[in-house]
Short mmCIF file of N, CA and C in Angstrom, two decimals:
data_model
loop_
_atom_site.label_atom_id
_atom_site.label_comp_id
_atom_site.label_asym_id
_atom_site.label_seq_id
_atom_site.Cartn_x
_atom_site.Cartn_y
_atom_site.Cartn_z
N UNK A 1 11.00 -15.52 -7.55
CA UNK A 1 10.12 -15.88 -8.66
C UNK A 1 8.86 -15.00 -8.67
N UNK A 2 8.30 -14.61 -9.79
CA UNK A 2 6.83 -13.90 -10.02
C UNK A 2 6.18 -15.22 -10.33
N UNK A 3 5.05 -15.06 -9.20
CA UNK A 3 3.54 -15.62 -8.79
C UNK A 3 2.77 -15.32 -9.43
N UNK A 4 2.48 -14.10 -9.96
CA UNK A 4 1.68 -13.38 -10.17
C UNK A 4 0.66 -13.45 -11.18
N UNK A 5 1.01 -14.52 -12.16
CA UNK A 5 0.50 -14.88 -13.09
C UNK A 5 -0.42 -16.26 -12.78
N UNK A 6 0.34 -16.90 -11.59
CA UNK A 6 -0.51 -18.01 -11.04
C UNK A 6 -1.44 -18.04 -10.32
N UNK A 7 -1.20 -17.24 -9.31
CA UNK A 7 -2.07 -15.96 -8.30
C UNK A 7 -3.64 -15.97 -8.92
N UNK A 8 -3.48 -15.02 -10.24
CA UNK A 8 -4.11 -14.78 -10.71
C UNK A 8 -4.87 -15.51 -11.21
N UNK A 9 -4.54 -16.63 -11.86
CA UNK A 9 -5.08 -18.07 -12.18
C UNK A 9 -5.50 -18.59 -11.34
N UNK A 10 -5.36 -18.76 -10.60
CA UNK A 10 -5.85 -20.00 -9.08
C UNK A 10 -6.94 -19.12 -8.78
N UNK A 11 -7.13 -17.59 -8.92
CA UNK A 11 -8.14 -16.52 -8.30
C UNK A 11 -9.18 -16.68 -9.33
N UNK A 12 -9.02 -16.76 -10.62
CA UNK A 12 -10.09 -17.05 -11.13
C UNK A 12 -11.24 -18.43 -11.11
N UNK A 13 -9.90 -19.07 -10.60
CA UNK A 13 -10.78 -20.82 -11.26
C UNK A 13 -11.45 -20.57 -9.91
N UNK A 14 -11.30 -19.64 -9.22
CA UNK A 14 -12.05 -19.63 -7.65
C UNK A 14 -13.65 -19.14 -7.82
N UNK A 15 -13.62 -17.90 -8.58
CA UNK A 15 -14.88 -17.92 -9.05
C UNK A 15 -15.16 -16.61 -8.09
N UNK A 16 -14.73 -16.17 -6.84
CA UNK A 16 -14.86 -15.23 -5.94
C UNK A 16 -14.03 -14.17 -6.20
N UNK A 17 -14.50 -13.09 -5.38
CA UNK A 17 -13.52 -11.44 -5.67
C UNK A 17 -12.94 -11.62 -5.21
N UNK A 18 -11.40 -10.95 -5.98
CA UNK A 18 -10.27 -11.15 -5.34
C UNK A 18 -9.35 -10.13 -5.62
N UNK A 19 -8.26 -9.76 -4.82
CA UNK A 19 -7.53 -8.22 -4.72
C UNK A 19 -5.99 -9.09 -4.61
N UNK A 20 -5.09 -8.63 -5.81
CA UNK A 20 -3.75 -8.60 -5.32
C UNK A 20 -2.87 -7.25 -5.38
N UNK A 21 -1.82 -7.25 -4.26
CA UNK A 21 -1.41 -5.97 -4.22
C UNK A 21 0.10 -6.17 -4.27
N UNK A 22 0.99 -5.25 -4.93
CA UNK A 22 2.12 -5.22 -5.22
C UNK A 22 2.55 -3.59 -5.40
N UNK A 23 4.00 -3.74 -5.33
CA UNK A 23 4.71 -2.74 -5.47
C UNK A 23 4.49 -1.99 -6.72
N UNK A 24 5.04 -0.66 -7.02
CA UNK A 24 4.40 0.01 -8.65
C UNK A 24 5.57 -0.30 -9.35
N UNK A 25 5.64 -1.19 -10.73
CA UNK A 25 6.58 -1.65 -11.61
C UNK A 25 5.63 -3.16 -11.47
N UNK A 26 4.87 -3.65 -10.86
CA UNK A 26 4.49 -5.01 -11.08
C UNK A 26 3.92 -5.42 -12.13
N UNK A 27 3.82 -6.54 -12.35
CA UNK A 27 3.48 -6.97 -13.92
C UNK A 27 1.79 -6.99 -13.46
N UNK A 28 1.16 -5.75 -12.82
CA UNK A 28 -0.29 -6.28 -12.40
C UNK A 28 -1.22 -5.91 -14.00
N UNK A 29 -2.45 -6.14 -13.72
CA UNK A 29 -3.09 -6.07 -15.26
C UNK A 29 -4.39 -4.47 -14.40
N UNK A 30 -4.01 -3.51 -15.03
CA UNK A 30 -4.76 -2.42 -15.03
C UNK A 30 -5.07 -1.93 -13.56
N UNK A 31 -4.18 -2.05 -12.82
CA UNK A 31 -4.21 -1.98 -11.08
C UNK A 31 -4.75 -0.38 -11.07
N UNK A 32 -5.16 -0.11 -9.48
CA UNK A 32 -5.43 1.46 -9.05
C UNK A 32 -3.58 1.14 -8.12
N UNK A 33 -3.50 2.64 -8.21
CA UNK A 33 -2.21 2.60 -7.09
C UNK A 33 -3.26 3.49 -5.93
N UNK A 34 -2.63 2.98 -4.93
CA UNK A 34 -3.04 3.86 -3.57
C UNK A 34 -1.57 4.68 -3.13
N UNK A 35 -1.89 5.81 -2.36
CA UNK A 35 -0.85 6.15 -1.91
C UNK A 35 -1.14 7.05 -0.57
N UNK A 36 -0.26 6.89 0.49
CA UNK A 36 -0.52 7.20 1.86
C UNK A 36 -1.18 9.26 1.59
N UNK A 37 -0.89 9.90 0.94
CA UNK A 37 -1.30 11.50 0.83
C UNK A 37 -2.97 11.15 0.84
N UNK A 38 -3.53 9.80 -0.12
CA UNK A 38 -5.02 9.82 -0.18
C UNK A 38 -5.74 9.88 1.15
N UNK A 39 -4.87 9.40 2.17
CA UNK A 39 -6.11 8.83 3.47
C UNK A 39 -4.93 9.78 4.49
N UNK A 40 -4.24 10.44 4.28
CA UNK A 40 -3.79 11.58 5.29
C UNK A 40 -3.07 10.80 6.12
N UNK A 41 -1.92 9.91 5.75
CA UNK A 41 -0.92 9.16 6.30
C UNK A 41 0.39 10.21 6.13
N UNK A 42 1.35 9.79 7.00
CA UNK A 42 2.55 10.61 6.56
C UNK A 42 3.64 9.86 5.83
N UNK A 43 3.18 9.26 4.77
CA UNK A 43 4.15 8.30 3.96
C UNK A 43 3.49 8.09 2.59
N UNK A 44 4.02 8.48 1.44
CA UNK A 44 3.72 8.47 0.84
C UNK A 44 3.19 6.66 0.32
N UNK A 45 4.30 6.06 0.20
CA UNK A 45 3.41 4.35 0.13
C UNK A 45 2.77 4.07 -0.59
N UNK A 46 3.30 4.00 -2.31
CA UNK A 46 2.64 3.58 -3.48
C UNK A 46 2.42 2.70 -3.08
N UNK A 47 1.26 1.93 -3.31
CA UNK A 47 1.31 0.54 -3.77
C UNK A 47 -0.10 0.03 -4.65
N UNK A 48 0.38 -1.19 -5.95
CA UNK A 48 -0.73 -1.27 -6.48
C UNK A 48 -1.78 -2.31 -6.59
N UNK A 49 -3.21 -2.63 -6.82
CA UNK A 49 -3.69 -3.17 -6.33
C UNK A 49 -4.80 -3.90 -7.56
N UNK A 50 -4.60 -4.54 -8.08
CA UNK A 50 -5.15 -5.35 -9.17
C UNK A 50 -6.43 -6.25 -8.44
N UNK A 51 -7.80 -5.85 -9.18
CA UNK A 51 -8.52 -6.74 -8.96
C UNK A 51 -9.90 -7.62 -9.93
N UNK A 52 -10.39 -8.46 -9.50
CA UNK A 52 -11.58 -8.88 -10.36
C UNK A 52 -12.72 -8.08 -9.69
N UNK A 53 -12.79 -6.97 -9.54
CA UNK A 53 -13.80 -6.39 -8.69
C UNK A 53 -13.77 -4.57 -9.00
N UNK A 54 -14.57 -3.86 -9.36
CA UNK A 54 -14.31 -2.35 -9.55
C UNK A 54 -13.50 -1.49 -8.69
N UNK A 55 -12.13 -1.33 -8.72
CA UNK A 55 -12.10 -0.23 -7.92
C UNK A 55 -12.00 0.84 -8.61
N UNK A 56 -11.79 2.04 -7.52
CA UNK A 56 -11.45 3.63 -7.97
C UNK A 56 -11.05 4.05 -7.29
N UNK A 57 -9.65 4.13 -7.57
CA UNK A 57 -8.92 5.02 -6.31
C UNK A 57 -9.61 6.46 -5.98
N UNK A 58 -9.03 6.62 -4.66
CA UNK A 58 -9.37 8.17 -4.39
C UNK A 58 -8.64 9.53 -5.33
N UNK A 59 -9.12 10.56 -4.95
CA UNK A 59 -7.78 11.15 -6.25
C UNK A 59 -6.47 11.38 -5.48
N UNK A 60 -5.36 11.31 -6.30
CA UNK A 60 -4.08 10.92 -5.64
C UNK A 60 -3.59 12.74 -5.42
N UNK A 61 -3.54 13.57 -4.12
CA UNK A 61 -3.20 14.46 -3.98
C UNK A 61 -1.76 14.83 -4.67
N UNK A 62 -1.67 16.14 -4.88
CA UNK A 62 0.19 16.28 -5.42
C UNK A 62 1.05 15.79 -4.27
N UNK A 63 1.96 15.70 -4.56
CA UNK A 63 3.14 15.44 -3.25
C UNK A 63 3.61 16.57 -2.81
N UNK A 64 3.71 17.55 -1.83
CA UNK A 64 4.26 18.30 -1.50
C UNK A 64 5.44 17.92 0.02
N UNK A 65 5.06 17.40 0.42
CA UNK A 65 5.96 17.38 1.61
C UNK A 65 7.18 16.85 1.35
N UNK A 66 8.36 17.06 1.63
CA UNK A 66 9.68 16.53 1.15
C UNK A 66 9.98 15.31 2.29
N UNK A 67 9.98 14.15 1.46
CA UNK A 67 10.37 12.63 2.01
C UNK A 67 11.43 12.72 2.79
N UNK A 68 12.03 12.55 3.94
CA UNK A 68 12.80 12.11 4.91
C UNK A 68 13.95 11.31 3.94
N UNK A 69 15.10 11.81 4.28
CA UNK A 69 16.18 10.83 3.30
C UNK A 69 16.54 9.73 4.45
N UNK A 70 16.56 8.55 3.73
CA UNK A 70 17.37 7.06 4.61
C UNK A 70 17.99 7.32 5.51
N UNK A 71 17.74 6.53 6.44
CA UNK A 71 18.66 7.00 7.58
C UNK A 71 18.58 7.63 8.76
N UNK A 72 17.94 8.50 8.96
CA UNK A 72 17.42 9.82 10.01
C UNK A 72 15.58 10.10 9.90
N UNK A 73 15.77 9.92 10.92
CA UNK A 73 13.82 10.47 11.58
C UNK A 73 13.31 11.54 10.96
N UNK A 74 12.13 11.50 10.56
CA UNK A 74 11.59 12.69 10.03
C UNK A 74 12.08 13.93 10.58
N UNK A 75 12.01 15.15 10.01
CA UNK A 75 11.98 16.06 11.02
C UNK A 75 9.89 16.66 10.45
N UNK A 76 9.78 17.59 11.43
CA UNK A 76 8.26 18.17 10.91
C UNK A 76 7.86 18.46 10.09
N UNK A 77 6.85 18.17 9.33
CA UNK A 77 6.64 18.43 7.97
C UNK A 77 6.85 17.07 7.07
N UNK A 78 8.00 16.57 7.25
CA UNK A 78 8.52 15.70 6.22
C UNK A 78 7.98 14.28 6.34
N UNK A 79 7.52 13.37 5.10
CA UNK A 79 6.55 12.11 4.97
C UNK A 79 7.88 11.84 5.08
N UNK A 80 7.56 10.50 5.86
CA UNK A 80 8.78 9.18 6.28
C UNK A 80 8.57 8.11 5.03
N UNK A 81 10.10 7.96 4.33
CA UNK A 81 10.26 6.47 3.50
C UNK A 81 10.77 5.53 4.52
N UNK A 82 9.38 4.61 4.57
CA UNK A 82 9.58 3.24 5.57
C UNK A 82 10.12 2.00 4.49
N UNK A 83 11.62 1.89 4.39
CA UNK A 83 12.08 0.70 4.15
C UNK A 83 13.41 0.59 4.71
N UNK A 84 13.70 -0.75 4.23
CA UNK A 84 15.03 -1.28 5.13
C UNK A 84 15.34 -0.78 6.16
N UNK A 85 16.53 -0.64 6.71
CA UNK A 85 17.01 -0.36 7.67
C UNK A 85 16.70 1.10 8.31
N UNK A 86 15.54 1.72 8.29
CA UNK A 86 15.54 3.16 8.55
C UNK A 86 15.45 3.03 9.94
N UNK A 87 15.42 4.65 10.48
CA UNK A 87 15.23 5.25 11.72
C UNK A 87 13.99 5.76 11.93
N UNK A 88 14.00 5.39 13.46
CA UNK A 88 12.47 6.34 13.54
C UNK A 88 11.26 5.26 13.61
N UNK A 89 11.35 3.82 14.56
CA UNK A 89 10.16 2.98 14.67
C UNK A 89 9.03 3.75 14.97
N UNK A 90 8.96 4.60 16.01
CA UNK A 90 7.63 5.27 16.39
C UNK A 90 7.57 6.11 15.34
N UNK A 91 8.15 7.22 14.65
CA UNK A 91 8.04 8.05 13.60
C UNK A 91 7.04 7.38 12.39
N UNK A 92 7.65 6.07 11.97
CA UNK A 92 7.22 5.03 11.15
C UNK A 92 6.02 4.33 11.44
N UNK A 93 5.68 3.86 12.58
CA UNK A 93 4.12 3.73 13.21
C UNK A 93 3.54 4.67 13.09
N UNK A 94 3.76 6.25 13.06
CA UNK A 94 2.72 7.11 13.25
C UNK A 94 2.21 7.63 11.84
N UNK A 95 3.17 8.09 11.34
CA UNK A 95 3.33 7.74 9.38
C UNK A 95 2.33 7.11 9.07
N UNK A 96 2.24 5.68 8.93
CA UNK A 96 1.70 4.53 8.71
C UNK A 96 0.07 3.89 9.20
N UNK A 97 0.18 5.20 10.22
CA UNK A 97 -0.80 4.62 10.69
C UNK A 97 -0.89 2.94 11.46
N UNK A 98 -0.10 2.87 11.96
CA UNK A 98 0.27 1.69 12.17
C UNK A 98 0.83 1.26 14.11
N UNK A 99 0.56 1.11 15.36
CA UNK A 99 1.04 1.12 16.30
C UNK A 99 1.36 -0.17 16.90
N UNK A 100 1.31 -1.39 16.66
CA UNK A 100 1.68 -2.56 17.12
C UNK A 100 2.90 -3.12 16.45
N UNK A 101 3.53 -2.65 14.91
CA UNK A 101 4.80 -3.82 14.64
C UNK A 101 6.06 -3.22 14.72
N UNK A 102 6.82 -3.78 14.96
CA UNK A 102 8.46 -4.08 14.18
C UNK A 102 8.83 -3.38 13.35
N UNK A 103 10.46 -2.95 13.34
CA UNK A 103 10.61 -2.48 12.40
C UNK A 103 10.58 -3.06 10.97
N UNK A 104 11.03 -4.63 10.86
CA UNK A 104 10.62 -5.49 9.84
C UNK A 104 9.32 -5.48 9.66
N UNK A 105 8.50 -5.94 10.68
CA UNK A 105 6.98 -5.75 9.66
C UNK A 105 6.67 -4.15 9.31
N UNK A 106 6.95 -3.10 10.03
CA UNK A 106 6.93 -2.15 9.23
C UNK A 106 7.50 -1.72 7.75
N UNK A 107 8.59 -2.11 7.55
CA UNK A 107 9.16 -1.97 6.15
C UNK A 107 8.39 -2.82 5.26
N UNK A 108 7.87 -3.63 5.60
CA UNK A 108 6.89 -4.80 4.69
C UNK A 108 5.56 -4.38 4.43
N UNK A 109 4.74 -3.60 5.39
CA UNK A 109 3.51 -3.29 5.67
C UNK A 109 2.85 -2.78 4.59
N UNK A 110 1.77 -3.00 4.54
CA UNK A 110 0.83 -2.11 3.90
C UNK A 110 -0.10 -1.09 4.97
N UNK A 111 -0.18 -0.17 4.74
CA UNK A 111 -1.16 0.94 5.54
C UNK A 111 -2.31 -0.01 5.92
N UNK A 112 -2.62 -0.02 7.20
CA UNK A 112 -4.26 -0.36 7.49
C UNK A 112 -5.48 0.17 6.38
N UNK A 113 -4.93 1.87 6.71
CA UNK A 113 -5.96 2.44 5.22
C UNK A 113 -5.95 1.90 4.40
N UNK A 114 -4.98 1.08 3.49
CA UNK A 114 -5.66 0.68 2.68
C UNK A 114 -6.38 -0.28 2.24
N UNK A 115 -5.56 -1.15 3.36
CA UNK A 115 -6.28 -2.87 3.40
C UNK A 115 -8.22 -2.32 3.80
N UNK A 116 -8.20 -1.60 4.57
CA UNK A 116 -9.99 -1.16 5.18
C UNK A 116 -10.54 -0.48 3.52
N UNK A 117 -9.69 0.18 3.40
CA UNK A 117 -10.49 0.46 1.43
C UNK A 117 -10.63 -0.45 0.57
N UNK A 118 -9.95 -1.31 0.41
CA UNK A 118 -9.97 -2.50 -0.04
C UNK A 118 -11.07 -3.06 -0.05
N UNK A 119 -11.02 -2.88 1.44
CA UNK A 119 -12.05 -4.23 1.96
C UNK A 119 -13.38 -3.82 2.32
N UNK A 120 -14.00 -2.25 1.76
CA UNK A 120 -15.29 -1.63 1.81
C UNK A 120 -15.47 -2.11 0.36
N UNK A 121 -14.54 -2.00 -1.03
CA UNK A 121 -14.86 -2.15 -1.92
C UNK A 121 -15.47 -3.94 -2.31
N UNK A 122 -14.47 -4.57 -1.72
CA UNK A 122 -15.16 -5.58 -1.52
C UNK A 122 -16.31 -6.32 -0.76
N UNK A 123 -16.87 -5.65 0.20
CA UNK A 123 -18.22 -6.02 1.04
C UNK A 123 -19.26 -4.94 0.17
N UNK A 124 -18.84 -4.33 -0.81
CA UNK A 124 -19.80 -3.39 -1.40
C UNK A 124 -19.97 -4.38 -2.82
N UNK A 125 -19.48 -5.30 -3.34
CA UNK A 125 -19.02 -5.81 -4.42
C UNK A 125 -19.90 -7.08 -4.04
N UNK A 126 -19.98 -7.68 -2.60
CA UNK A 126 -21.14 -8.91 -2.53
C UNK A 126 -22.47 -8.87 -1.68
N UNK A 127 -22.55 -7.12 -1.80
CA UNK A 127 -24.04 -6.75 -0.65
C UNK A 127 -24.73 -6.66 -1.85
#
């Protein structure tokens, strides 16, 4: 089921800033997308981020590095696609920026980078 409309409702009657983040195709209302090339991750990692609060993404670099196909570990050079069943847990932590989870919470994850951008825009939003 999409939340997203309720989400959003329950966030307002709250009265406080609030950030939801979803995949790119979401029904969000005027989102920034982030993507891992902005903060020098090795994964590219759309994801978008709707809020009651100003953001501005960084500018979204071109893509040049050729994505790792399903299945097999990066080789050098190449940004890792972290979903489902891939190869390459440590490859995928280092990508990601990421060194403590799973390969499940990795395929789920959001970059640290971006949750910490997020969350400057928001301590800048109630200073």
């Amino acid at each position: 089921p999409d939340f997203i409309d309720a989400t959003r409702a329950a966030f307002e009657l709250i009265g406080k800033p609030w950030v939801i983040e979803n995949v790119p195709g979401a029904p969000l209302h005027d989102p920034v997308e982030l993507c891992g090339a902005m903060f020098g991750l090795g994964t590219y990692r759309h994801r978008l981020f709707e809020s009651n609060i100003d953001l501005t993404a960084p500018e979204h670099p071109e893509h040049v590095a050729k994505v790792t196909k399903m299945g097999r570990p990066p080789v050098a050079g190449e940004f890792m696609h972290v979903v489902g069943n891939f190869s390459g847990v440590a490859e995928a932590r280092a990508a990601m920026g990421i060194d403590w989870m799973t390969r499940d919470g990795l395929r789920e994850a959001i970059p640290p980078a971006y949750s910490e951008w997020v969350g400057r825009h928001l301590i800048a939003s109630v200073a």
